Short mmCIF file of C-alpha atoms in Angstrom, two decimals:
data_model
loop_
_atom_site.label_atom_id
_atom_site.label_comp_id
_atom_site.label_asym_id
_atom_site.label_seq_id
_atom_site.Cartn_x
_atom_site.Cartn_y
_atom_site.Cartn_z
CA MET A 1 -41.52 29.44 -32.89
CA VAL A 2 -43.29 26.66 -34.68
CA ALA A 3 -42.11 23.40 -36.15
CA SER A 4 -41.88 22.94 -39.85
CA SER A 5 -41.71 19.23 -40.38
CA ASN A 6 -44.94 18.57 -38.55
CA ASP A 7 -46.99 21.46 -39.90
CA ALA A 8 -49.05 21.30 -43.04
CA VAL A 9 -47.12 22.24 -46.16
CA PHE A 10 -49.11 23.50 -49.12
CA THR A 11 -48.59 24.06 -52.80
CA SER A 12 -49.42 27.36 -54.45
CA SER A 13 -49.45 29.02 -57.81
CA LYS A 14 -46.36 30.87 -59.03
CA ASP A 15 -48.37 34.10 -58.97
CA THR A 16 -49.20 33.59 -55.31
CA GLU A 17 -45.58 32.92 -54.48
CA LYS A 18 -44.44 36.00 -56.38
CA PHE A 19 -47.01 38.15 -54.62
CA LEU A 20 -45.98 36.88 -51.19
CA CYS A 21 -42.26 37.21 -51.92
CA ASN A 22 -42.68 40.75 -53.18
CA LEU A 23 -44.73 41.73 -50.15
CA LEU A 24 -42.22 40.21 -47.75
CA LEU A 25 -39.33 42.12 -49.29
CA ASP A 26 -41.11 45.46 -49.80
CA SER A 27 -39.82 47.71 -47.02
CA THR A 28 -42.47 50.33 -47.81
CA GLN A 29 -45.25 48.04 -46.59
CA PRO A 30 -46.45 47.89 -42.97
CA ILE A 31 -44.44 45.48 -40.84
CA SER A 32 -47.58 43.51 -39.97
CA ASP A 33 -48.36 42.88 -43.66
CA ARG A 34 -44.81 41.75 -44.29
CA PHE A 35 -45.04 39.35 -41.36
CA ARG A 36 -48.23 37.91 -42.78
CA ALA A 37 -46.39 37.21 -46.01
CA LEU A 38 -43.51 35.66 -44.06
CA PHE A 39 -45.85 33.38 -42.15
CA SER A 40 -47.44 32.27 -45.40
CA LEU A 41 -44.14 31.59 -47.15
CA ARG A 42 -43.06 29.59 -44.12
CA ASN A 43 -45.76 27.04 -45.04
CA LEU A 44 -44.63 26.70 -48.65
CA LYS A 45 -41.86 24.57 -50.06
CA GLY A 46 -39.59 25.33 -52.98
CA PRO A 47 -36.83 27.70 -54.05
CA ALA A 48 -38.90 30.89 -54.33
CA PRO A 49 -40.18 30.96 -50.72
CA ARG A 50 -36.79 29.85 -49.43
CA ASP A 51 -34.86 32.46 -51.40
CA ALA A 52 -37.23 35.23 -50.34
CA LEU A 53 -36.78 34.29 -46.70
CA ILE A 54 -33.01 34.21 -47.19
CA LEU A 55 -33.11 37.73 -48.61
CA ALA A 56 -35.27 38.81 -45.69
CA THR A 57 -32.54 37.81 -43.23
CA ARG A 58 -30.72 40.94 -44.43
CA ASP A 59 -33.72 43.25 -44.03
CA SER A 60 -33.34 46.60 -42.30
CA SER A 61 -35.96 45.48 -39.78
CA ASN A 62 -34.08 43.33 -37.29
CA LEU A 63 -37.39 41.87 -36.15
CA LEU A 64 -38.27 40.69 -39.65
CA ALA A 65 -34.72 39.53 -40.38
CA HIS A 66 -34.54 37.39 -37.25
CA GLU A 67 -38.00 35.95 -37.92
CA ALA A 68 -36.94 34.97 -41.43
CA ALA A 69 -33.91 33.13 -40.03
CA PHE A 70 -36.15 31.44 -37.50
CA ALA A 71 -38.54 30.33 -40.23
CA LEU A 72 -35.72 28.79 -42.27
CA GLY A 73 -34.64 26.82 -39.23
CA GLN A 74 -38.16 25.62 -38.50
CA MET A 75 -38.53 24.60 -42.14
CA GLN A 76 -35.18 22.78 -41.72
CA GLU A 77 -34.09 24.15 -45.07
CA THR A 78 -30.70 22.60 -45.72
CA GLU A 79 -30.30 24.75 -48.84
CA ALA A 80 -30.34 27.81 -46.58
CA ILE A 81 -27.29 26.70 -44.57
CA PRO A 82 -24.72 28.81 -46.50
CA ALA A 83 -26.86 31.94 -46.14
CA LEU A 84 -27.48 31.31 -42.44
CA ALA A 85 -23.76 30.71 -41.93
CA ALA A 86 -23.00 34.03 -43.61
CA VAL A 87 -25.50 35.78 -41.33
CA LEU A 88 -23.93 34.23 -38.24
CA ASN A 89 -20.47 35.34 -39.37
CA ASP A 90 -21.53 38.92 -40.18
CA LEU A 91 -20.78 40.92 -37.05
CA SER A 92 -22.34 44.02 -38.60
CA LEU A 93 -25.76 42.43 -38.12
CA HIS A 94 -27.78 42.81 -34.95
CA PRO A 95 -27.05 40.10 -32.36
CA ILE A 96 -30.70 38.98 -32.42
CA VAL A 97 -30.35 38.16 -36.12
CA ARG A 98 -27.06 36.31 -35.60
CA HIS A 99 -28.58 34.48 -32.65
CA GLU A 100 -31.51 33.32 -34.76
CA ALA A 101 -29.18 32.18 -37.55
CA ALA A 102 -27.25 30.07 -35.03
CA GLU A 103 -30.46 28.61 -33.65
CA ALA A 104 -31.64 27.84 -37.18
CA LEU A 105 -28.41 25.99 -37.92
CA GLY A 106 -29.02 23.94 -34.81
CA ALA A 107 -32.62 23.28 -35.82
CA ILE A 108 -31.52 22.05 -39.25
CA GLY A 109 -29.21 19.73 -37.36
CA SER A 110 -26.51 19.14 -39.96
CA TYR A 111 -23.29 17.75 -38.53
CA GLY A 112 -21.41 19.95 -41.00
CA ASN A 113 -22.56 23.04 -39.08
CA ILE A 114 -20.44 22.14 -36.06
CA PRO A 115 -17.14 23.86 -37.05
CA LEU A 116 -18.86 27.19 -37.74
CA LEU A 117 -20.86 27.03 -34.52
CA LYS A 118 -17.71 26.20 -32.55
CA SER A 119 -15.94 29.17 -34.10
CA SER A 120 -18.76 31.57 -33.24
CA LEU A 121 -18.97 30.11 -29.75
CA ASP A 122 -15.36 31.20 -29.25
CA LEU A 123 -15.32 34.46 -31.18
CA ASP A 124 -18.71 36.17 -31.30
CA PRO A 125 -18.70 39.27 -29.06
CA ALA A 126 -22.36 38.89 -28.03
CA GLN A 127 -23.08 36.59 -25.11
CA GLU A 128 -26.55 35.72 -26.41
CA VAL A 129 -25.03 34.54 -29.69
CA ARG A 130 -22.34 32.48 -27.97
CA GLU A 131 -24.92 30.84 -25.73
CA THR A 132 -27.07 30.06 -28.77
CA CYS A 133 -24.10 28.40 -30.44
CA GLU A 134 -23.60 26.30 -27.32
CA LEU A 135 -27.24 25.22 -27.52
CA ALA A 136 -27.08 24.52 -31.24
CA LEU A 137 -23.98 22.36 -30.85
CA GLU A 138 -25.62 20.33 -28.11
CA ARG A 139 -28.79 19.94 -30.15
CA ILE A 140 -26.88 18.62 -33.17
CA ARG A 141 -25.07 16.13 -30.95
CA HIS A 142 -28.38 15.11 -29.41
CA VAL A 143 -29.94 14.57 -32.83
CA LYS A 144 -26.95 12.48 -33.89
CA ASP A 145 -27.08 10.41 -30.70
CA ALA A 146 -30.84 9.96 -31.03
CA GLY A 147 -30.36 8.73 -34.57
CA ASN A 148 -28.09 6.01 -33.25
CA SER A 149 -30.47 5.07 -30.43
CA ASP A 150 -33.35 2.62 -30.33
CA ASP A 151 -35.06 4.77 -27.71
CA SER A 152 -37.77 6.64 -29.60
CA SER A 153 -38.43 8.86 -26.58
CA THR A 154 -35.31 10.84 -27.42
CA THR A 155 -36.89 12.07 -30.62
CA ASP A 156 -40.42 12.82 -29.40
CA ILE A 157 -42.19 15.48 -31.42
CA SER A 158 -42.91 18.68 -29.49
CA PRO A 159 -46.61 18.94 -28.58
CA PHE A 160 -46.31 22.55 -29.69
CA LYS A 161 -45.27 21.58 -33.22
CA SER A 162 -41.96 23.39 -32.85
CA VAL A 163 -38.37 22.42 -33.53
CA ASP A 164 -37.08 23.30 -30.08
CA PRO A 165 -33.47 24.33 -29.33
CA ALA A 166 -33.23 21.49 -26.80
CA ALA A 167 -35.01 18.21 -26.24
CA PRO A 168 -37.14 18.25 -23.07
CA ALA A 169 -35.74 16.57 -19.99
CA CYS A 170 -37.06 13.14 -19.13
CA SER A 171 -40.75 13.19 -18.22
CA CYS A 172 -39.90 11.08 -15.18
CA THR A 173 -38.18 14.11 -13.61
CA SER A 174 -40.34 15.84 -11.00
CA VAL A 175 -41.48 19.43 -11.42
CA GLN A 176 -39.48 20.39 -8.33
CA GLN A 177 -36.32 18.86 -9.79
CA LEU A 178 -36.91 20.59 -13.11
CA ARG A 179 -37.43 23.88 -11.31
CA GLU A 180 -34.13 23.49 -9.48
CA ILE A 181 -32.29 22.77 -12.73
CA LEU A 182 -33.90 25.69 -14.55
CA LEU A 183 -33.03 28.16 -11.78
CA ASP A 184 -29.49 26.86 -11.22
CA GLU A 185 -27.08 29.41 -12.70
CA GLU A 186 -24.27 26.85 -12.55
CA LYS A 187 -25.99 24.42 -14.91
CA GLY A 188 -25.23 24.39 -18.63
CA MET A 189 -27.59 26.22 -20.95
CA TYR A 190 -28.75 23.09 -22.75
CA GLU A 191 -29.66 21.37 -19.48
CA ARG A 192 -31.62 24.42 -18.33
CA TYR A 193 -33.43 24.65 -21.66
CA ALA A 194 -34.25 20.94 -21.42
CA ALA A 195 -35.80 21.56 -18.01
CA LEU A 196 -37.71 24.55 -19.39
CA PHE A 197 -39.27 22.56 -22.21
CA ALA A 198 -40.14 19.69 -19.88
CA LEU A 199 -41.93 22.15 -17.60
CA ARG A 200 -43.71 23.62 -20.61
CA ASN A 201 -44.87 20.19 -21.69
CA ASP A 202 -46.16 19.53 -18.16
CA GLY A 203 -48.10 22.79 -18.24
CA GLY A 204 -49.50 22.49 -14.72
CA GLU A 205 -49.83 25.33 -12.24
CA GLU A 206 -46.64 24.40 -10.40
CA ALA A 207 -44.72 24.07 -13.67
CA VAL A 208 -45.93 27.45 -14.93
CA ALA A 209 -44.94 29.08 -11.63
CA ALA A 210 -41.44 27.65 -11.98
CA ILE A 211 -41.16 29.00 -15.51
CA ILE A 212 -42.30 32.45 -14.38
CA ASP A 213 -39.71 32.42 -11.58
CA SER A 214 -36.96 31.83 -14.15
CA LEU A 215 -37.63 35.23 -15.72
CA GLY A 216 -35.14 36.48 -13.15
CA SER A 217 -32.28 34.44 -14.60
CA LYS A 218 -29.00 36.16 -15.44
CA SER A 219 -28.95 35.01 -19.07
CA ALA A 220 -30.88 37.24 -21.47
CA LEU A 221 -31.03 34.31 -23.88
CA LEU A 222 -32.74 32.12 -21.30
CA ARG A 223 -35.09 34.93 -20.24
CA HIS A 224 -36.15 35.47 -23.84
CA GLU A 225 -36.86 31.75 -24.27
CA VAL A 226 -38.83 31.71 -21.04
CA ALA A 227 -40.99 34.56 -22.32
CA TYR A 228 -41.47 32.68 -25.58
CA VAL A 229 -42.55 29.53 -23.73
CA LEU A 230 -45.01 31.49 -21.61
CA GLY A 231 -46.52 32.73 -24.84
CA GLN A 232 -46.84 29.15 -26.01
CA LEU A 233 -48.66 28.25 -22.82
CA GLN A 234 -50.98 31.29 -23.04
CA ASP A 235 -51.41 31.21 -19.26
CA LYS A 236 -52.80 34.44 -17.84
CA ALA A 237 -50.86 33.80 -14.64
CA ALA A 238 -47.80 35.06 -16.55
CA SER A 239 -49.40 38.31 -17.69
CA THR A 240 -48.10 40.50 -14.86
CA ALA A 241 -44.53 39.20 -15.03
CA LEU A 242 -44.41 39.59 -18.81
CA SER A 243 -45.89 43.08 -18.55
CA ASN A 244 -43.16 44.10 -16.13
CA ILE A 245 -40.53 42.90 -18.61
CA LEU A 246 -42.07 44.82 -21.49
CA LYS A 247 -42.18 47.98 -19.37
CA ASP A 248 -38.54 47.65 -18.27
CA VAL A 249 -36.55 49.81 -20.68
CA ASN A 250 -33.32 48.48 -19.17
CA GLU A 251 -34.16 44.90 -20.13
CA HIS A 252 -32.51 43.37 -23.20
CA PRO A 253 -34.58 44.24 -26.31
CA MET A 254 -34.63 40.56 -27.28
CA VAL A 255 -36.38 39.73 -24.01
CA ARG A 256 -38.82 42.63 -24.24
CA HIS A 257 -39.66 41.60 -27.81
CA GLU A 258 -40.52 38.07 -26.71
CA ALA A 259 -42.52 39.40 -23.77
CA ALA A 260 -44.55 41.55 -26.17
CA GLU A 261 -45.29 38.59 -28.42
CA ALA A 262 -46.19 36.44 -25.43
CA LEU A 263 -48.62 39.10 -24.21
CA GLY A 264 -50.17 39.11 -27.66
CA SER A 265 -50.62 35.37 -27.36
CA ILE A 266 -52.23 35.65 -23.91
CA ALA A 267 -54.37 38.51 -25.22
CA ASP A 268 -56.21 39.52 -22.04
CA ASP A 269 -57.39 43.11 -21.68
CA GLN A 270 -54.38 44.16 -19.60
CA SER A 271 -51.96 42.72 -22.15
CA VAL A 272 -53.67 44.33 -25.13
CA ALA A 273 -53.70 47.74 -23.45
CA LEU A 274 -49.98 47.49 -22.73
CA LEU A 275 -49.20 46.43 -26.29
CA GLU A 276 -51.06 49.47 -27.58
CA GLU A 277 -49.04 51.69 -25.26
CA PHE A 278 -45.69 50.31 -26.43
CA THR A 279 -46.32 50.52 -30.17
CA ALA A 280 -44.44 53.81 -29.87
CA ASP A 281 -41.48 52.41 -27.94
CA PRO A 282 -38.19 53.89 -29.22
CA GLU A 283 -36.70 50.38 -29.58
CA PRO A 284 -37.86 49.05 -32.99
CA LEU A 285 -37.69 45.42 -31.86
CA VAL A 286 -40.25 46.26 -29.20
CA SER A 287 -42.51 48.66 -31.07
CA GLN A 288 -42.71 46.44 -34.15
CA SER A 289 -43.40 43.36 -32.01
CA CYS A 290 -46.32 45.18 -30.42
CA GLN A 291 -47.62 46.30 -33.81
CA VAL A 292 -47.46 42.79 -35.25
CA ALA A 293 -49.07 41.24 -32.17
CA LEU A 294 -51.97 43.70 -32.25
CA SER A 295 -52.48 43.22 -35.97
CA MET A 296 -52.54 39.45 -35.54
CA LEU A 297 -55.01 39.74 -32.70
CA GLU A 298 -57.28 41.98 -34.76
CA TYR A 299 -57.34 39.50 -37.64
CA GLU A 300 -57.86 36.43 -35.53
CA ARG A 301 -60.59 37.96 -33.39
CA SER A 302 -62.41 38.76 -36.62
CA GLY A 303 -62.30 35.06 -37.47
CA LYS A 304 -59.60 35.36 -40.12
CA SER A 305 -56.27 33.61 -40.24
CA PHE A 306 -53.30 35.96 -39.98
CA GLU A 307 -51.36 33.93 -42.52
CA VAL A 308 -51.92 35.18 -46.04
CA PHE A 309 -52.26 31.89 -47.81
CA THR A 310 -54.30 30.24 -50.51
CA LYS A 311 -53.84 27.06 -52.51
CA VAL A 312 -54.80 28.62 -55.82
CA VAL A 313 -54.85 32.26 -56.88
CA THR A 314 -55.58 33.27 -60.43
CA ILE A 315 -53.57 35.95 -62.18
CA GLU A 316 -56.60 38.20 -62.28
CA PHE A 317 -57.28 37.88 -58.57
CA ALA A 318 -53.63 38.35 -57.66
CA SER A 319 -53.64 41.55 -59.70
CA PHE A 320 -56.80 42.65 -57.94
CA VAL A 321 -55.20 42.13 -54.55
CA LEU A 322 -52.04 43.93 -55.58
CA ASN A 323 -54.10 47.01 -56.39
CA PHE A 324 -55.26 47.12 -52.79
CA VAL A 325 -52.17 46.06 -50.89
CA ASN A 326 -51.52 49.55 -49.56
CA MET A 327 -54.99 49.46 -48.03
CA ALA A 328 -54.07 46.22 -46.20
CA LEU A 329 -56.85 44.34 -47.94
CA PHE A 330 -54.81 41.21 -48.30
CA SER A 331 -57.04 39.10 -46.08
CA PRO A 332 -59.62 38.06 -48.76
CA ILE A 333 -57.17 35.60 -50.30
CA VAL A 334 -57.05 33.57 -47.12
CA ALA A 335 -58.48 30.20 -48.05
CA VAL A 336 -56.83 27.75 -45.69
CA PRO A 337 -56.89 28.79 -42.01
CA LEU A 338 -53.95 27.16 -40.28
CA HIS A 339 -55.35 27.31 -36.78
CA SER A 340 -58.65 27.96 -35.05
CA ASN A 341 -58.02 29.58 -31.69
CA PRO A 342 -59.44 33.12 -32.05
CA ASN A 343 -57.71 34.36 -28.91
CA CYS A 344 -54.17 33.35 -29.82
CA ALA A 345 -52.54 36.26 -31.59
CA LEU A 346 -49.27 34.48 -32.20
CA ASN A 347 -50.37 30.95 -32.97
CA TYR A 348 -48.12 30.92 -36.01
CA ARG A 349 -44.97 30.95 -33.93
CA ARG A 350 -46.11 29.09 -30.88
CA ARG A 351 -49.35 27.21 -31.46
CA LYS A 352 -50.13 23.91 -29.76
CA ASP A 353 -53.04 22.99 -32.00
CA ALA A 354 -52.10 21.07 -35.13
#
């Protein structure tokens, strides 16, 4: 998960936008190529990228659909609120997609989202969705309170360039205190998330150990966020714990999916081997996450940016690329690398570098 408001936003030609939108929505294309289009559209502004991402929230791939909802939240696209509300209300959709729609509504931070989030908090059958609504409601209230406060520390930008579901706890809180809050099953979800993000921002050995310990929490939502944060930190100390989660077929698919992406971000030999093994997992959320992570890693280790983005593409060149899309030769149109760490397979979602 990566912030929108603090990332670079680029302009592009209409032909580039059309190409990216078509690729995103083409279910016959490899999931990794569609993710590359999604990541590129995430860095563009305007109705075409937004509308394509909205359509993608209804995709048959729950992984892609939830990522599209996440992107809209990180972009803080207020025009996407009605579509995200419809996704949250649609109980026929996978809980991971509804969860991400709720989180996106919280990330956008509109006070008008409160009634819907309250309703879903009471009525949604999935615990992970209800807990997300609880978080989103608290985040909106926090944003409102911060807007009325003269204390700028309440609105600090995440060092990871992400719009986080909760503001980090006060930096004056000790790591031991944060650990106790994070592991306390009696604490509210927002308070535990706040402790988690404060520990992430600390990033020291003791803080990372506390985060790893919280992978045993009862809440699948919290466990999935913990895995996500460990991917942000890219600390190899988490590799074994994340590997155990990915291998546990009884774990919630949402948690295994985040563990797979975190392992792709850590990208040590053990992690890569495990990702290759689980590309055939019967759970699509897991297998597709492994496929995308490995594809990202392949591109970034070759010195290319995974995002498929360029400032200007001529009609002739766009046509040339379209002729080769089935051969996955989309990478030549990359003209603006958005990050530089060759070992971070999932920098798009979780990068710390600006």
